[in-house]
Each structure stands twice: as structure tokens, then as C-alpha cells.
PDB file of C-alpha atoms in Angstrom:
ATOM      1  CA  MET A   1      76.431  16.595 138.881  1.00 57.00           C
ATOM      2  CA  ALA A   2      78.400  16.423 142.116  1.00 76.00           C
ATOM      3  CA  GLU A   3      77.399  18.469 145.170  1.00 89.00           C
ATOM      4  CA  ARG A   4      79.800  18.642 148.073  1.00 94.00           C
ATOM      5  CA  GLN A   5      80.084  20.682 151.252  1.00 96.00           C
ATOM      6  CA  ILE A   6      83.645  21.636 152.111  1.00 96.00           C
ATOM      7  CA  GLU A   7      85.262  22.015 155.531  1.00 95.00           C
ATOM      8  CA  ASN A   8      88.237  24.266 154.682  1.00 96.00           C
ATOM      9  CA  LEU A   9      90.268  25.812 151.865  1.00 97.00           C
ATOM     10  CA  LEU A  10      92.307  22.660 151.237  1.00 96.00           C
ATOM     11  CA  ASP A  11      89.098  20.695 150.886  1.00 96.00           C
ATOM     12  CA  PHE A  12      87.911  23.211 148.276  1.00 97.00           C
ATOM     13  CA  ILE A  13      91.128  22.976 146.263  1.00 96.00           C
ATOM     14  CA  GLN A  14      91.026  19.176 146.299  1.00 96.00           C
ATOM     15  CA  THR A  15      87.406  19.216 145.119  1.00 96.00           C
ATOM     16  CA  ILE A  16      88.272  21.516 142.204  1.00 96.00           C
ATOM     17  CA  CYS A  17      91.165  19.253 141.225  1.00 96.00           C
ATOM     18  CA  GLU A  18      88.860  16.229 141.314  1.00 95.00           C
ATOM     19  CA  LEU A  19      86.337  17.967 139.038  1.00 95.00           C
ATOM     20  CA  ASP A  20      89.110  18.982 136.662  1.00 94.00           C
ATOM     21  CA  GLY A  21      90.389  15.408 136.548  1.00 93.00           C
ATOM     22  CA  LYS A  22      87.032  14.227 135.187  1.00 93.00           C
ATOM     23  CA  LEU A  23      87.094  16.547 132.158  1.00 91.00           C
ATOM     24  CA  ILE A  24      87.732  15.255 128.645  1.00 87.00           C
ATOM     25  CA  ARG A  25      90.767  16.572 126.783  1.00 86.00           C
ATOM     26  CA  ASN A  26      91.351  14.277 123.829  1.00 85.00           C
ATOM     27  CA  GLY A  27      93.251  16.646 121.549  1.00 77.00           C
ATOM     28  CA  ALA A  28      90.478  16.438 118.967  1.00 78.00           C
ATOM     29  CA  ASP A  29      86.885  17.493 119.500  1.00 80.00           C
ATOM     30  CA  LYS A  30      87.055  17.833 123.288  1.00 85.00           C
ATOM     31  CA  ASN A  31      89.148  20.286 125.266  1.00 87.00           C
ATOM     32  CA  GLU A  32      87.031  20.858 128.346  1.00 90.00           C
ATOM     33  CA  ASN A  33      87.870  23.351 131.057  1.00 93.00           C
ATOM     34  CA  LEU A  34      86.162  24.723 134.141  1.00 96.00           C
ATOM     35  CA  LEU A  35      84.520  28.085 134.691  1.00 96.00           C
ATOM     36  CA  PHE A  36      83.233  29.153 138.082  1.00 97.00           C
ATOM     37  CA  ARG A  37      80.488  31.266 139.628  1.00 98.00           C
ATOM     38  CA  GLY A  38      80.703  32.204 143.310  1.00 98.00           C
ATOM     39  CA  GLN A  39      77.450  33.101 145.076  1.00 97.00           C
ATOM     40  CA  SER A  40      77.300  34.225 148.700  1.00 97.00           C
ATOM     41  CA  ASN A  41      73.885  32.601 149.187  1.00 97.00           C
ATOM     42  CA  MET A  42      73.372  29.116 147.791  1.00 97.00           C
ATOM     43  CA  ALA A  43      69.673  29.901 147.352  1.00 96.00           C
ATOM     44  CA  TYR A  44      70.423  32.472 144.656  1.00 96.00           C
ATOM     45  CA  GLU A  45      69.360  31.576 141.117  1.00 96.00           C
ATOM     46  CA  LEU A  46      71.778  31.530 138.206  1.00 97.00           C
ATOM     47  CA  ILE A  47      70.253  34.475 136.384  1.00 96.00           C
ATOM     48  CA  PRO A  48      71.686  37.808 135.198  1.00 95.00           C
ATOM     49  CA  SER A  49      70.780  41.070 136.884  1.00 93.00           C
ATOM     50  CA  LEU A  50      68.423  42.125 134.066  1.00 90.00           C
ATOM     51  CA  GLY A  51      66.181  39.119 134.732  1.00 88.00           C
ATOM     52  CA  ARG A  52      66.011  39.281 138.529  1.00 86.00           C
ATOM     53  CA  ASN A  53      63.125  40.270 140.783  1.00 76.00           C
ATOM     54  CA  ARG A  54      60.465  40.252 138.094  1.00 66.00           C
ATOM     55  CA  LYS A  55      57.437  39.022 140.011  1.00 57.00           C
ATOM     56  CA  PHE A  56      54.567  39.989 137.725  1.00 53.00           C
ATOM     57  CA  SER A  57      53.805  39.186 134.096  1.00 50.00           C
ATOM     58  CA  VAL A  58      52.630  42.774 133.598  1.00 45.00           C
ATOM     59  CA  ASP A  59      56.127  44.136 134.274  1.00 51.00           C
ATOM     60  CA  ILE A  60      57.645  46.234 131.525  1.00 54.00           C
ATOM     61  CA  SER A  61      59.131  43.984 128.867  1.00 66.00           C
ATOM     62  CA  ILE A  62      62.726  43.045 129.616  1.00 73.00           C
ATOM     63  CA  LEU A  63      63.569  44.137 126.079  1.00 74.00           C
ATOM     64  CA  ASP A  64      62.054  47.594 126.596  1.00 78.00           C
ATOM     65  CA  GLU A  65      63.703  47.878 130.009  1.00 83.00           C
ATOM     66  CA  GLU A  66      67.034  46.895 128.523  1.00 87.00           C
ATOM     67  CA  ARG A  67      66.620  49.498 125.777  1.00 86.00           C
ATOM     68  CA  ASN A  68      65.885  52.207 128.362  1.00 89.00           C
ATOM     69  CA  LEU A  69      68.954  51.315 130.436  1.00 90.00           C
ATOM     70  CA  ILE A  70      71.330  51.148 127.480  1.00 91.00           C
ATOM     71  CA  GLU A  71      70.085  54.253 125.705  1.00 90.00           C
ATOM     72  CA  MET A  72      70.170  56.298 128.909  1.00 92.00           C
ATOM     73  CA  ALA A  73      73.755  55.192 129.601  1.00 92.00           C
ATOM     74  CA  LYS A  74      74.771  56.087 126.039  1.00 90.00           C
ATOM     75  CA  TYR A  75      72.997  59.443 126.293  1.00 91.00           C
ATOM     76  CA  LYS A  76      74.520  60.439 129.635  1.00 93.00           C
ATOM     77  CA  MET A  77      78.041  59.047 129.074  1.00 91.00           C
ATOM     78  CA  PRO A  78      78.661  58.868 125.305  1.00 90.00           C
ATOM     79  CA  GLU A  79      82.426  59.078 125.852  1.00 90.00           C
ATOM     80  CA  ILE A  80      82.290  55.705 127.675  1.00 89.00           C
ATOM     81  CA  PHE A  81      79.354  53.881 126.051  1.00 90.00           C
ATOM     82  CA  HIS A  82      80.065  54.954 122.507  1.00 89.00           C
ATOM     83  CA  SER A  83      78.403  53.768 119.328  1.00 84.00           C
ATOM     84  CA  ASP A  84      81.325  51.928 117.729  1.00 87.00           C
ATOM     85  CA  LEU A  85      81.426  49.229 120.423  1.00 90.00           C
ATOM     86  CA  LEU A  86      80.248  45.795 119.354  1.00 91.00           C
ATOM     87  CA  PRO A  87      77.062  44.759 121.207  1.00 93.00           C
ATOM     88  CA  LEU A  88      78.860  42.249 123.448  1.00 93.00           C
ATOM     89  CA  GLU A  89      81.574  44.788 124.286  1.00 92.00           C
ATOM     90  CA  LEU A  90      78.889  47.311 125.203  1.00 93.00           C
ATOM     91  CA  LEU A  91      77.136  44.863 127.548  1.00 93.00           C
ATOM     92  CA  ALA A  92      80.424  43.951 129.239  1.00 92.00           C
ATOM     93  CA  LEU A  93      81.205  47.628 129.808  1.00 90.00           C
ATOM     94  CA  LEU A  94      77.729  48.265 131.211  1.00 91.00           C
ATOM     95  CA  GLN A  95      78.130  45.223 133.469  1.00 91.00           C
ATOM     96  CA  HIS A  96      81.471  46.541 134.703  1.00 88.00           C
ATOM     97  CA  HIS A  97      79.834  49.820 135.757  1.00 87.00           C
ATOM     98  CA  GLY A  98      76.928  48.125 137.538  1.00 88.00           C
ATOM     99  CA  ILE A  99      74.102  48.543 135.016  1.00 91.00           C
ATOM    100  CA  PRO A 100      71.817  45.474 134.780  1.00 92.00           C
ATOM    101  CA  THR A 101      72.518  43.372 131.676  1.00 94.00           C
ATOM    102  CA  ARG A 102      71.838  39.909 130.274  1.00 95.00           C
ATOM    103  CA  LEU A 103      75.375  38.828 131.247  1.00 96.00           C
ATOM    104  CA  LEU A 104      76.207  36.654 134.243  1.00 97.00           C
ATOM    105  CA  ASP A 105      79.764  36.937 135.572  1.00 95.00           C
ATOM    106  CA  VAL A 106      81.865  33.793 135.763  1.00 96.00           C
ATOM    107  CA  THR A 107      85.612  33.397 136.201  1.00 95.00           C
ATOM    108  CA  GLU A 108      88.419  31.136 135.092  1.00 94.00           C
ATOM    109  CA  ASN A 109      89.907  31.272 138.610  1.00 95.00           C
ATOM    110  CA  ALA A 110      88.280  29.002 141.197  1.00 96.00           C
ATOM    111  CA  LEU A 111      89.756  30.989 144.106  1.00 96.00           C
ATOM    112  CA  VAL A 112      88.193  34.206 142.799  1.00 95.00           C
ATOM    113  CA  ALA A 113      84.824  32.455 142.723  1.00 97.00           C
ATOM    114  CA  LEU A 114      85.414  31.209 146.264  1.00 97.00           C
ATOM    115  CA  TYR A 115      86.099  34.769 147.415  1.00 97.00           C
ATOM    116  CA  PHE A 116      82.758  35.960 146.051  1.00 96.00           C
ATOM    117  CA  ALA A 117      81.020  33.014 147.680  1.00 98.00           C
ATOM    118  CA  CYS A 118      82.412  34.095 151.062  1.00 97.00           C
ATOM    119  CA  CYS A 119      82.609  37.897 150.982  1.00 95.00           C
ATOM    120  CA  SER A 120      79.021  38.661 152.084  1.00 93.00           C
ATOM    121  CA  ASP A 121      75.823  37.100 153.457  1.00 94.00           C
ATOM    122  CA  ASN A 122      77.705  35.734 156.445  1.00 95.00           C
ATOM    123  CA  ASP A 123      74.508  34.221 157.826  1.00 97.00           C
ATOM    124  CA  LYS A 124      73.976  32.124 154.680  1.00 97.00           C
ATOM    125  CA  ASN A 125      75.784  29.172 153.151  1.00 98.00           C
ATOM    126  CA  GLY A 126      77.530  30.132 149.932  1.00 98.00           C
ATOM    127  CA  GLU A 127      78.314  28.084 146.856  1.00 98.00           C
ATOM    128  CA  VAL A 128      80.707  27.856 143.947  1.00 98.00           C
ATOM    129  CA  VAL A 129      79.121  26.506 140.783  1.00 98.00           C
ATOM    130  CA  ALA A 130      81.546  24.786 138.399  1.00 98.00           C
ATOM    131  CA  PHE A 131      80.627  24.858 134.710  1.00 97.00           C
ATOM    132  CA  LYS A 132      82.081  22.548 132.076  1.00 95.00           C
ATOM    133  CA  ASN A 133      83.036  24.397 128.878  1.00 91.00           C
ATOM    134  CA  ASN A 134      84.442  22.862 125.700  1.00 89.00           C
ATOM    135  CA  GLU A 135      87.061  25.267 124.353  1.00 82.00           C
ATOM    136  CA  THR A 136      87.201  23.515 120.971  1.00 70.00           C
ATOM    137  CA  ASP A 137      83.647  24.639 120.218  1.00 70.00           C
ATOM    138  CA  VAL A 138      83.929  27.446 117.695  1.00 58.00           C
ATOM    139  CA  ALA A 139      82.175  30.480 119.172  1.00 62.00           C
ATOM    140  CA  ASN A 140      79.552  31.681 116.707  1.00 62.00           C
ATOM    141  CA  TYR A 141      80.171  35.390 117.057  1.00 77.00           C
ATOM    142  CA  PRO A 142      77.331  36.549 114.782  1.00 85.00           C
ATOM    143  CA  VAL A 143      74.646  35.052 116.970  1.00 89.00           C
ATOM    144  CA  ILE A 144      76.422  36.103 120.178  1.00 92.00           C
ATOM    145  CA  ASN A 145      76.407  39.736 119.121  1.00 92.00           C
ATOM    146  CA  ALA A 146      72.836  39.385 117.842  1.00 92.00           C
ATOM    147  CA  ILE A 147      71.631  38.149 121.243  1.00 93.00           C
ATOM    148  CA  ALA A 148      73.604  40.915 122.954  1.00 94.00           C
ATOM    149  CA  ASP A 149      71.802  43.306 120.588  1.00 92.00           C
ATOM    150  CA  SER A 150      68.336  41.829 121.238  1.00 89.00           C
ATOM    151  CA  TYR A 151      66.773  45.042 122.531  1.00 86.00           C
ATOM    152  CA  ARG A 152      67.193  46.706 119.134  1.00 86.00           C
ATOM    153  CA  PHE A 153      65.347  44.056 117.125  1.00 83.00           C
ATOM    154  CA  ALA A 154      63.039  42.097 119.424  1.00 70.00           C
ATOM    155  CA  ARG A 155      60.431  44.761 120.148  1.00 62.00           C
ATOM    156  CA  GLY A 156      57.472  44.652 122.465  1.00 53.00           C
ATOM    157  CA  THR A 157      56.227  41.558 124.257  1.00 50.00           C
ATOM    158  CA  PHE A 158      57.620  39.003 121.806  1.00 58.00           C
ATOM    159  CA  CYS A 159      59.409  38.690 118.489  1.00 76.00           C
ATOM    160  CA  THR A 160      59.368  35.751 116.104  1.00 88.00           C
ATOM    161  CA  LEU A 161      62.811  34.292 115.533  1.00 91.00           C
ATOM    162  CA  SER A 162      62.460  34.530 111.763  1.00 89.00           C
ATOM    163  CA  LEU A 163      61.800  38.281 112.008  1.00 88.00           C
ATOM    164  CA  PHE A 164      64.687  38.622 114.439  1.00 90.00           C
ATOM    165  CA  TYR A 165      66.975  36.725 112.076  1.00 88.00           C
ATOM    166  CA  GLY A 166      65.879  38.858 109.147  1.00 86.00           C
ATOM    167  CA  ALA A 167      66.741  42.000 111.106  1.00 87.00           C
ATOM    168  CA  VAL A 168      70.182  40.974 112.355  1.00 88.00           C
ATOM    169  CA  ILE A 169      71.715  39.435 109.213  1.00 86.00           C
ATOM    170  CA  SER A 170      72.339  42.905 107.767  1.00 85.00           C
ATOM    171  CA  GLN A 171      74.321  44.040 110.805  1.00 88.00           C
ATOM    172  CA  PRO A 172      78.105  44.536 110.451  1.00 86.00           C
ATOM    173  CA  TYR A 173      78.923  41.878 113.023  1.00 85.00           C
ATOM    174  CA  PHE A 174      77.281  39.303 110.719  1.00 83.00           C
ATOM    175  CA  LEU A 175      78.848  40.563 107.520  1.00 77.00           C
ATOM    176  CA  GLU A 176      82.384  40.412 108.927  1.00 64.00           C
ATOM    177  CA  GLN A 177      82.246  36.719 109.760  1.00 59.00           C
ATOM    178  CA  LYS A 178      83.738  33.886 107.738  1.00 47.00           C
ATOM    179  CA  GLN A 179      80.435  32.003 107.929  1.00 57.00           C
ATOM    180  CA  ILE A 180      78.564  34.799 106.169  1.00 58.00           C
ATOM    181  CA  HIS A 181      77.904  32.937 102.929  1.00 52.00           C
ATOM    182  CA  GLU A 182      76.437  29.944 104.697  1.00 61.00           C
ATOM    183  CA  ILE A 183      74.414  32.025 107.143  1.00 60.00           C
ATOM    184  CA  CYS A 184      72.986  34.632 104.805  1.00 60.00           C
ATOM    185  CA  HIS A 185      71.732  32.112 102.285  1.00 58.00           C
ATOM    186  CA  LYS A 186      69.279  30.728 104.810  1.00 64.00           C
ATOM    187  CA  SER A 187      65.644  31.679 104.467  1.00 67.00           C
ATOM    188  CA  SER A 188      64.119  33.658 107.324  1.00 66.00           C
ATOM    189  CA  GLU A 189      62.281  30.511 108.486  1.00 70.00           C
ATOM    190  CA  SER A 190      65.386  28.327 108.580  1.00 82.00           C
ATOM    191  CA  GLY A 191      67.357  31.243 109.989  1.00 84.00           C
ATOM    192  CA  GLY A 192      64.873  31.434 112.836  1.00 87.00           C
ATOM    193  CA  GLN A 193      65.354  27.724 113.492  1.00 89.00           C
ATOM    194  CA  TRP A 194      69.118  28.272 113.485  1.00 88.00           C
ATOM    195  CA  ILE A 195      68.723  31.028 116.121  1.00 90.00           C
ATOM    196  CA  LYS A 196      66.644  28.640 118.255  1.00 92.00           C
ATOM    197  CA  GLU A 197      69.240  25.868 118.002  1.00 90.00           C
ATOM    198  CA  CYS A 198      72.028  28.258 118.977  1.00 90.00           C
ATOM    199  CA  CYS A 199      70.090  29.523 121.986  1.00 92.00           C
ATOM    200  CA  GLU A 200      69.543  26.010 123.322  1.00 91.00           C
ATOM    201  CA  LYS A 201      73.204  25.943 124.378  1.00 90.00           C
ATOM    202  CA  LEU A 202      74.897  28.054 127.020  1.00 93.00           C
ATOM    203  CA  PHE A 203      76.828  30.973 125.592  1.00 93.00           C
ATOM    204  CA  PHE A 204      80.179  31.158 127.415  1.00 94.00           C
ATOM    205  CA  VAL A 205      81.633  34.358 125.996  1.00 92.00           C
ATOM    206  CA  TYR A 206      84.715  36.532 126.152  1.00 87.00           C
ATOM    207  CA  ALA A 207      84.716  40.295 126.060  1.00 83.00           C
ATOM    208  CA  PRO A 208      87.751  42.590 125.762  1.00 78.00           C
ATOM    209  CA  ALA A 209      89.393  43.062 129.169  1.00 74.00           C
ATOM    210  CA  ARG A 210      89.395  46.848 129.062  1.00 73.00           C
ATOM    211  CA  HIS A 211      89.760  47.264 132.826  1.00 75.00           C
ATOM    212  CA  LEU A 212      92.205  46.035 135.413  1.00 74.00           C
ATOM    213  CA  ARG A 213      89.319  44.559 137.404  1.00 73.00           C
ATOM    214  CA  GLN A 214      88.381  42.230 134.538  1.00 75.00           C
ATOM    215  CA  GLN A 215      91.978  41.078 134.275  1.00 75.00           C
ATOM    216  CA  MET A 216      92.411  40.500 138.008  1.00 76.00           C
ATOM    217  CA  GLN A 217      89.119  38.607 138.315  1.00 73.00           C
ATOM    218  CA  ARG A 218      89.854  36.484 135.190  1.00 79.00           C
ATOM    219  CA  GLY A 219      86.389  37.371 134.036  1.00 85.00           C
ATOM    220  CA  ARG A 220      84.225  35.552 131.534  1.00 91.00           C
ATOM    221  CA  TYR A 221      80.458  35.763 131.015  1.00 94.00           C
ATOM    222  CA  ILE A 222      77.409  33.677 130.288  1.00 96.00           C
ATOM    223  CA  LEU A 223      75.140  35.472 127.804  1.00 96.00           C
ATOM    224  CA  PHE A 224      71.395  34.882 128.262  1.00 96.00           C
ATOM    225  CA  PRO A 225      68.835  35.072 125.458  1.00 94.00           C
ATOM    226  CA  ASN A 226      65.189  35.678 126.282  1.00 92.00           C
ATOM    227  CA  ARG A 227      62.990  32.631 126.754  1.00 91.00           C
ATOM    228  CA  ILE A 228      62.003  30.985 123.462  1.00 92.00           C
ATOM    229  CA  ALA A 229      58.470  29.628 123.102  1.00 90.00           C
ATOM    230  CA  PRO A 230      56.083  28.483 120.312  1.00 91.00           C
ATOM    231  CA  TYR A 231      54.342  31.363 118.559  1.00 86.00           C
ATOM    232  CA  GLY A 232      50.576  30.819 118.540  1.00 79.00           C
ATOM    233  CA  ASN A 233      49.411  27.851 116.490  1.00 78.00           C
ATOM    234  CA  SER A 234      52.133  28.232 113.883  1.00 76.00           C
ATOM    235  CA  GLU A 235      55.392  26.340 113.579  1.00 81.00           C
ATOM    236  CA  GLU A 236      57.231  29.537 114.449  1.00 89.00           C
ATOM    237  CA  PHE A 237      59.045  30.330 117.680  1.00 91.00           C
ATOM    238  CA  CYS A 238      59.415  33.670 119.393  1.00 90.00           C
ATOM    239  CA  PHE A 239      61.304  35.509 122.103  1.00 89.00           C
ATOM    240  CA  GLU A 240      59.186  36.117 125.172  1.00 86.00           C
ATOM    241  CA  LYS A 241      59.805  38.927 127.658  1.00 83.00           C
ATOM    242  CA  VAL A 242      61.311  36.632 130.302  1.00 87.00           C
ATOM    243  CA  ILE A 243      64.898  35.546 130.928  1.00 92.00           C
ATOM    244  CA  ASP A 244      65.001  32.119 132.541  1.00 93.00           C
ATOM    245  CA  PRO A 245      67.633  31.075 135.094  1.00 96.00           C
ATOM    246  CA  ILE A 246      70.003  28.212 134.414  1.00 97.00           C
ATOM    247  CA  PRO A 247      68.726  25.198 136.371  1.00 96.00           C
ATOM    248  CA  LYS A 248      71.304  23.982 138.832  1.00 96.00           C
ATOM    249  CA  ASP A 249      71.068  20.475 137.441  1.00 95.00           C
ATOM    250  CA  HIS A 250      72.000  21.688 133.941  1.00 95.00           C
ATOM    251  CA  GLU A 251      74.236  19.313 132.002  1.00 94.00           C
ATOM    252  CA  LYS A 252      76.977  21.961 131.810  1.00 95.00           C
ATOM    253  CA  ILE A 253      77.197  22.185 135.595  1.00 97.00           C
ATOM    254  CA  CYS A 254      79.613  19.518 136.750  1.00 95.00           C
ATOM    255  CA  GLY A 255      79.726  20.453 140.417  1.00 96.00           C
ATOM    256  CA  ARG A 256      78.294  22.631 143.190  1.00 97.00           C
ATOM    257  CA  ILE A 257      80.556  23.269 146.157  1.00 98.00           C
ATOM    258  CA  ILE A 258      78.753  24.424 149.290  1.00 98.00           C
ATOM    259  CA  ILE A 259      80.611  26.755 151.670  1.00 98.00           C
ATOM    260  CA  PRO A 260      79.182  26.661 155.211  1.00 98.00           C
ATOM    261  CA  LYS A 261      78.567  30.102 156.684  1.00 97.00           C
ATOM    262  CA  GLU A 262      80.723  29.230 159.696  1.00 97.00           C
ATOM    263  CA  ILE A 263      83.945  29.061 157.651  1.00 97.00           C
ATOM    264  CA  LYS A 264      83.452  32.064 155.356  1.00 97.00           C
ATOM    265  CA  GLU A 265      85.497  34.526 157.405  1.00 95.00           C
ATOM    266  CA  LYS A 266      88.384  32.094 157.851  1.00 96.00           C
ATOM    267  CA  ILE A 267      88.494  31.357 154.117  1.00 97.00           C
ATOM    268  CA  ILE A 268      88.556  35.078 153.295  1.00 95.00           C
ATOM    269  CA  GLN A 269      91.610  35.408 155.566  1.00 93.00           C
ATOM    270  CA  GLU A 270      93.335  32.388 154.018  1.00 95.00           C
ATOM    271  CA  LEU A 271      92.699  33.569 150.460  1.00 96.00           C
ATOM    272  CA  ARG A 272      94.871  36.621 151.137  1.00 91.00           C
ATOM    273  CA  LEU A 273      97.844  34.228 151.287  1.00 93.00           C
ATOM    274  CA  PHE A 274      97.179  33.418 147.621  1.00 93.00           C
ATOM    275  CA  GLY A 275      96.749  37.010 146.451  1.00 91.00           C
ATOM    276  CA  ILE A 276      92.953  36.930 146.494  1.00 93.00           C
ATOM    277  CA  SER A 277      91.549  39.901 148.381  1.00 88.00           C
ATOM    278  CA  ARG A 278      89.119  42.755 147.895  1.00 86.00           C
ATOM    279  CA  GLU A 279      91.822  45.327 147.145  1.00 84.00           C
ATOM    280  CA  ILE A 280      93.402  43.035 144.540  1.00 85.00           C
ATOM    281  CA  LEU A 281      90.161  42.040 142.806  1.00 84.00           C
ATOM    282  CA  PHE A 282      88.977  45.667 142.730  1.00 82.00           C
ATOM    283  CA  ALA A 283      92.395  47.223 142.185  1.00 74.00           C
ATOM    284  CA  ASP A 284      90.995  49.874 139.820  1.00 76.00           C
ATOM    285  CA  SER A 285      88.791  51.365 142.560  1.00 72.00           C
ATOM    286  CA  VAL A 286      90.636  54.003 144.598  1.00 72.00           C
ATOM    287  CA  ASP A 287      87.873  54.013 147.224  1.00 72.00           C
ATOM    288  CA  ILE A 288      88.004  50.247 147.756  1.00 76.00           C
ATOM    289  CA  VAL A 289      91.810  50.118 147.906  1.00 71.00           C
ATOM    290  CA  CYS A 290      91.911  52.956 150.446  1.00 79.00           C
ATOM    291  CA  GLU A 291      89.140  51.343 152.487  1.00 76.00           C
ATOM    292  CA  GLU A 292      91.111  48.107 152.633  1.00 71.00           C
ATOM    293  CA  ILE A 293      94.258  49.973 153.705  1.00 76.00           C
ATOM    294  CA  THR A 294      92.237  51.380 156.597  1.00 78.00           C
ATOM    295  CA  ASN A 295      90.790  47.945 157.404  1.00 74.00           C
ATOM    296  CA  SER A 296      94.284  46.473 157.450  1.00 72.00           C
ATOM    297  CA  PHE A 297      95.358  49.121 159.949  1.00 64.00           C
ATOM    298  CA  LYS A 298      92.327  48.361 162.136  1.00 69.00           C
ATOM    299  CA  ARG A 299      93.219  44.676 162.146  1.00 65.00           C
ATOM    300  CA  LYS A 300      96.776  45.456 163.238  1.00 67.00           C
ATOM    301  CA  ILE A 301      95.608  47.379 166.262  1.00 64.00           C
ATOM    302  CA  ARG A 302      93.024  44.671 167.008  1.00 55.00           C
ATOM    303  CA  GLY A 303      90.093  47.020 166.776  1.00 56.00           C
ATOM    304  CA  ASP A 304      91.100  49.007 169.847  1.00 49.00           C
ATOM    305  CA  ILE A 305      90.523  52.387 168.190  1.00 44.00           C
ATOM    306  CA  GLN A 306      87.078  53.597 167.194  1.00 42.00           C
ATOM    307  CA  TRP A 307      86.883  55.535 163.934  1.00 36.00           C
TER     308      TRP A 307
END
């Protein structure tokens, strides 16, 4: 994994092009592309909002906490978080509205990631993490929706994977898949092993772009399962109540680009030349667009007027 500190926007673009040039695209089993995560503080972990700031093992189970958040959102706003959404669609919608989920935002656009690495924490170095994703891998949608639906089936402190598998195979998102015959003829034990094998890889997922913001930010997600650990003295495995961060030396991370705090403001200004700005990336927010109109006016008068 390459780590490089840039000096300016051109340096960043050249670094991205170099990383892209090292990908494998052989027209057969490899069609690698880059996905990016911009973080305004390079010390931040790669972990979704649902798993952050959990300092004590006696905390409420992540699964119970997730259930409370989702059910409350569905109860208070059923017209938005309605019951016919697929589990992954529901999580993406919750994420869009700021509710903690097991999704971590990434983007297909390196300049969007750079913006988020520079837009705050001006006293900290930022970073853009570049992930390597193989687009020829067939996304296994049954298990993706099952993991997104974890709170419904993995109750309490832990859940064995065989029990989890037995609960999810009857769900509509399994039955609608072409792989159904192969999947549903597994025993619960082998099904649990299959769940474990799936969860050992990073889930780079799509969700319907229902909002202009998702389209402008070229959004994708990484879906996080709970930690998997041996269950007692048996050969079983189980979900624990912890979500682990992605280590920054993970094999799917092909580069980390460090943005010094001293150049953040200049890069934000330069990104506007390429159509990357707060009002563009959050174009569906009237408040943000109007705030940026006001900020633009302040810049024109060089801050002479106090508001």
C-alpha cells in the first residue's frame, strides 16, 4: 500500500492517476477500479457511524441499538422509511438523513473525496483512502441484504451464523435470487460457514440513488457486518456485538493520500474550478445552497461587512 503526502491539487491528481495505472483490467476475471473515502482527520478510523465511540463492553448491543434507531425512524416517518424498501435501500436512506448505520460512505469521484478531506478540521491533516474494487466480482445480493437486515435476526449479545442463516433464507430477498437453488440446499451449518466466508471480504455496495445528493457525490458504500468470532468450544461461529474498523493496511486499500492542513483551504478554492463545492455536493439542501450564496457574497466584498 502506497502512502504519499501531496503538495497541491495537481500532485493529488497525478497520484490518483498513478494508482489507477497499477490496477488490473484484463477483460476476463479482473476489472479493477478505484473507490475513495475522504476524511478530514487522518487519525479517524475506517468505521461506520453505528460502530463509533463505543468505549465499554457493557454498552447496549450494536444490534439492539440499530433496531431502536431503525424502528423509531420507521415509526416517526413511515412515509419515508416504509416497509417495502429492501434492507440495503433502507440503510442508505437512513444514512442520507444522518441516522447512524453500518454503512460507510465512499465515492467513485476522487475529487469529491478530496473535498471531504479538506472541508473541516483545518488544524488536522486529512487523508483520501483509495480502495481497489474488482467490478467483475458478482455481488451476492442475498447476503448483502441479510447483513443489512442483521438487527432483525441477530438478537442479543451474539448470534450463531447457522441460526442467522436459517432465519434469513426465507426472506424475499433470498428467494428472488438466481442462486436460490444452490443457496437454499445448504444445511444450516454449511450455510453459516458460507456467511462467514462472505463476510471475510469487503462489501462494496450500490444503493438506489434516490436523491440528488447521492448522484452529485457519486456515492457508493461499504457495508459492515458485526465481528465474527468462534462460539464457545464448538466449531460454530457467531456475530458479536462489535463492528470492527477496516485496518488501514487492508489488502483492498491501494493508497493513502495525506493532505497537509496548511493546503486545505487552497484546495477547497481550487476544487470550485472543477465543479466541486459545498453547494453542488449538497444541492438538495435549500439551507446549504442559500448559505453558500451568502458566503459567496461575503467573499466578493472581502469580508468588509459584518452580518
